[in-house]
mmCIF file of C-alpha atoms in Angstrom:
data_model
loop_
_atom_site.group_PDB
_atom_site.id
_atom_site.type_symbol
_atom_site.label_atom_id
_atom_site.label_comp_id
_atom_site.label_asym_id
_atom_site.label_seq_id
_atom_site.Cartn_x
_atom_site.Cartn_y
_atom_site.Cartn_z
ATOM 1 C CA MET A 21 -0.392 -0.046 0.191
ATOM 2 C CA LYS A 22 1.158 3.252 -0.695
ATOM 3 C CA LEU A 23 0.110 5.812 1.055
ATOM 4 C CA ASP A 24 -0.660 9.566 -0.021
ATOM 5 C CA LYS A 25 -1.320 12.803 1.846
ATOM 6 C CA ILE A 26 -4.059 11.431 3.204
ATOM 7 C CA ASP A 27 -3.177 8.993 4.487
ATOM 8 C CA VAL A 28 -0.475 10.081 6.599
ATOM 9 C CA LYS A 29 -2.399 12.893 7.411
ATOM 10 C CA ILE A 30 -5.164 10.696 9.053
ATOM 11 C CA LEU A 31 -2.570 8.906 11.120
ATOM 12 C CA ALA A 32 -1.250 12.076 12.321
ATOM 13 C CA GLU A 33 -4.259 12.804 13.462
ATOM 14 C CA LEU A 34 -5.117 9.648 15.017
ATOM 15 C CA GLN A 35 -1.713 10.197 17.030
ATOM 16 C CA LYS A 36 -3.141 13.238 18.322
ATOM 17 C CA ASN A 37 -6.265 11.851 19.630
ATOM 18 C CA GLY A 38 -7.650 8.741 18.395
ATOM 19 C CA ARG A 39 -10.501 8.661 20.179
ATOM 20 C CA ILE A 40 -11.457 11.570 18.086
ATOM 21 C CA THR A 41 -15.091 10.252 15.582
ATOM 22 C CA ASN A 42 -14.811 9.760 12.978
ATOM 23 C CA VAL A 43 -16.727 12.518 11.343
ATOM 24 C CA GLU A 44 -14.410 14.560 12.865
ATOM 25 C CA LEU A 45 -11.143 13.349 11.476
ATOM 26 C CA ALA A 46 -13.244 12.638 8.082
ATOM 27 C CA GLY A 47 -13.721 17.212 8.286
ATOM 28 C CA LEU A 48 -10.148 17.092 9.309
ATOM 29 C CA VAL A 49 -8.426 15.975 6.253
ATOM 30 C CA ASN A 50 -11.366 16.514 3.744
ATOM 31 C CA LEU A 51 -13.130 13.640 3.147
ATOM 32 C CA SER A 52 -16.676 12.290 3.640
ATOM 33 C CA PRO A 53 -16.946 10.016 6.292
ATOM 34 C CA SER A 54 -17.280 7.302 4.804
ATOM 35 C CA PRO A 55 -14.185 7.397 3.187
ATOM 36 C CA CYS A 56 -12.139 8.477 5.878
ATOM 37 C CA LEU A 57 -13.255 5.326 7.396
ATOM 38 C CA ILE A 58 -12.177 2.619 4.750
ATOM 39 C CA ARG A 59 -8.754 4.618 4.352
ATOM 40 C CA VAL A 60 -8.801 4.346 8.427
ATOM 41 C CA ARG A 61 -9.390 0.553 8.023
ATOM 42 C CA LYS A 62 -6.876 -0.411 5.466
ATOM 43 C CA LEU A 63 -4.345 1.501 7.218
ATOM 44 C CA GLN A 64 -5.480 -1.013 10.494
ATOM 45 C CA ASP A 65 -5.681 -4.121 7.968
ATOM 46 C CA GLU A 66 -2.071 -2.944 6.738
ATOM 47 C CA GLY A 67 -0.083 -2.658 10.101
ATOM 48 C CA TYR A 68 0.071 1.482 9.864
ATOM 49 C CA ILE A 69 -2.063 1.348 12.584
ATOM 50 C CA THR A 70 -1.266 -1.275 15.390
ATOM 51 C CA GLY A 71 -3.945 -0.342 17.970
ATOM 52 C CA TYR A 72 -5.135 2.219 20.624
ATOM 53 C CA SER A 73 -4.608 3.683 23.894
ATOM 54 C CA ALA A 74 -3.939 5.602 27.082
ATOM 55 C CA THR A 75 -1.653 8.193 27.693
ATOM 56 C CA ILE A 76 -1.763 8.477 31.418
ATOM 57 C CA ASN A 77 0.224 10.754 34.227
ATOM 58 C CA VAL A 78 1.982 8.162 36.006
ATOM 59 C CA ALA A 79 3.463 11.767 38.077
ATOM 60 C CA LYS A 80 -0.900 11.408 39.184
ATOM 61 C CA LEU A 81 -0.397 7.708 40.126
ATOM 62 C CA GLY A 82 2.363 8.553 42.746
ATOM 63 C CA GLN A 83 6.696 8.076 42.313
ATOM 64 C CA ALA A 84 8.421 6.382 39.443
ATOM 65 C CA LEU A 85 11.910 5.764 38.356
ATOM 66 C CA THR A 86 12.371 6.330 35.138
ATOM 67 C CA VAL A 87 15.752 4.725 33.231
ATOM 68 C CA PHE A 88 18.602 4.874 30.603
ATOM 69 C CA THR A 89 20.879 1.926 30.520
ATOM 70 C CA GLU A 90 23.621 1.592 27.695
ATOM 71 C CA VAL A 91 23.776 -2.358 27.877
ATOM 72 C CA THR A 92 26.595 -3.913 26.281
ATOM 73 C CA LEU A 93 26.966 -8.223 25.514
ATOM 74 C CA LYS A 94 29.889 -9.777 26.327
ATOM 75 C CA ASN A 95 29.613 -11.490 22.991
ATOM 76 C CA HIS A 96 27.666 -10.186 19.389
ATOM 77 C CA ARG A 97 26.639 -13.354 18.205
ATOM 78 C CA GLN A 98 22.919 -12.641 17.049
ATOM 79 C CA ILE A 99 22.375 -16.357 18.933
ATOM 80 C CA ASP A 100 23.670 -13.049 21.891
ATOM 81 C CA PHE A 101 21.085 -10.159 20.525
ATOM 82 C CA ALA A 102 18.410 -12.523 20.207
ATOM 83 C CA ARG A 103 19.142 -13.619 23.793
ATOM 84 C CA PHE A 104 19.545 -9.797 26.047
ATOM 85 C CA VAL A 105 16.535 -9.516 23.797
ATOM 86 C CA ALA A 106 14.316 -12.207 23.969
ATOM 87 C CA THR A 107 14.564 -11.793 27.489
ATOM 88 C CA VAL A 108 14.139 -8.085 27.822
ATOM 89 C CA GLU A 109 10.805 -7.801 26.632
ATOM 90 C CA LYS A 110 9.436 -10.056 29.774
ATOM 91 C CA LEU A 111 10.395 -7.744 32.030
ATOM 92 C CA ASP A 112 7.300 -5.417 32.807
ATOM 93 C CA SER A 113 9.476 -1.916 33.590
ATOM 94 C CA VAL A 114 10.990 -2.044 29.870
ATOM 95 C CA MET A 115 9.502 0.820 28.120
ATOM 96 C CA GLU A 116 11.326 0.776 25.612
ATOM 97 C CA CYS A 117 14.543 -1.397 23.578
ATOM 98 C CA HIS A 118 16.992 -0.123 20.803
ATOM 99 C CA LEU A 119 20.101 -1.407 19.182
ATOM 100 C CA ILE A 120 22.199 0.770 19.051
ATOM 101 C CA SER A 121 25.180 1.889 17.082
ATOM 102 C CA GLY A 122 28.752 3.167 18.932
ATOM 103 C CA GLY A 123 29.985 2.367 21.558
ATOM 104 C CA TYR A 124 27.466 -0.068 23.317
ATOM 105 C CA ASP A 125 25.135 -2.795 21.714
ATOM 106 C CA TYR A 126 21.577 -1.592 23.235
ATOM 107 C CA LEU A 127 19.972 2.002 24.933
ATOM 108 C CA VAL A 128 17.233 0.817 26.949
ATOM 109 C CA LYS A 129 14.361 2.489 29.026
ATOM 110 C CA PHE A 130 13.018 0.917 32.567
ATOM 111 C CA VAL A 131 9.793 2.564 34.592
ATOM 112 C CA THR A 132 10.610 1.025 38.029
ATOM 113 C CA ALA A 133 9.404 2.207 41.539
ATOM 114 C CA SER A 134 12.465 2.842 43.604
ATOM 115 C CA ILE A 135 16.628 2.602 42.054
ATOM 116 C CA ALA A 136 15.812 -0.174 44.682
ATOM 117 C CA GLU A 137 13.896 -2.170 42.548
ATOM 118 C CA TYR A 138 15.803 -0.730 39.555
ATOM 119 C CA GLN A 139 18.529 -2.378 40.332
ATOM 120 C CA SER A 140 16.898 -5.560 41.476
ATOM 121 C CA ILE A 141 16.300 -6.396 37.774
ATOM 122 C CA MET A 142 19.566 -4.889 37.319
ATOM 123 C CA GLU A 143 21.077 -8.100 39.023
ATOM 124 C CA ARG A 144 18.851 -10.982 38.763
ATOM 125 C CA LEU A 145 20.377 -10.208 34.310
ATOM 126 C CA ILE A 146 23.715 -10.642 35.044
ATOM 127 C CA ASP A 147 22.557 -13.649 37.512
ATOM 128 C CA GLN A 148 20.830 -15.687 34.562
ATOM 129 C CA ASP A 149 23.102 -14.460 32.008
ATOM 130 C CA VAL A 150 22.192 -13.160 29.182
ATOM 131 C CA GLY A 151 25.013 -12.177 27.863
ATOM 132 C CA ILE A 152 25.555 -8.825 29.313
ATOM 133 C CA ASP A 153 29.612 -7.326 29.960
ATOM 134 C CA LYS A 154 28.397 -3.932 31.129
ATOM 135 C CA TYR A 155 25.740 -1.516 32.337
ATOM 136 C CA PHE A 156 25.423 2.073 32.462
ATOM 137 C CA SER A 157 22.828 3.624 34.422
ATOM 138 C CA PHE A 158 21.124 7.574 33.732
ATOM 139 C CA VAL A 159 18.631 8.699 36.670
ATOM 140 C CA VAL A 160 16.326 10.411 34.887
ATOM 141 C CA LEU A 161 15.217 13.673 37.333
ATOM 142 C CA LYS A 162 13.532 15.626 34.879
ATOM 143 C CA SER A 163 12.075 15.277 31.060
ATOM 144 C CA PRO A 164 11.627 18.583 30.232
ATOM 145 C CA VAL A 165 10.545 17.969 26.313
ATOM 146 C CA VAL A 166 8.607 14.121 26.275
ATOM 147 C CA LYS A 167 6.875 13.442 22.908
ATOM 148 C CA ASN A 168 4.431 10.769 21.431
ATOM 149 C CA ARG A 169 3.560 11.789 18.186
ATOM 150 C CA VAL A 170 6.017 11.113 15.431
ATOM 151 C CA PRO A 171 6.543 14.147 13.011
ATOM 152 C CA LEU A 172 4.632 12.194 10.740
ATOM 153 C CA ALA A 173 4.317 15.764 7.543
ATOM 154 C CA THR A 174 7.792 16.302 8.180
ATOM 155 C CA LEU A 175 9.240 12.781 7.851
ATOM 156 C CA PHE A 176 7.145 11.792 4.866
ATOM 157 C CA ASP A 177 5.883 14.616 2.878
ATOM 158 C CA ARG A 178 4.244 13.513 0.105
#
């Protein structure tokens, strides 16, 4: 499926508000409701839209700790990368895991209740021998800019 400007506008609007009605969305992208709904369903069927969720203000729920962790693996065979990813993707506290170029292998974002919980998770990972050679932790003190939307219009100017 090749996307056009209207498809990209639909995706951009749904990123802003996943609860928007089809009628409202159609108006924003200059379509009538029926063709708009057909496009949204096609975007879902083709995997461009993978789901809808609510953005939660975690700070309102209580204290949470965000830690970015640089991880370097002992070995760099495909099986070593696969074992590490298979292990961390099972951890509820892992929000993101990125294979990175440069001086380390992965950048992992953890959200935990405390530094003690984070350290316990890291100790378990070391004990499980998932191939970690070394890791460096960066505790987030404040997040002045957090965006949940990808700038589709500028990335995919069609």
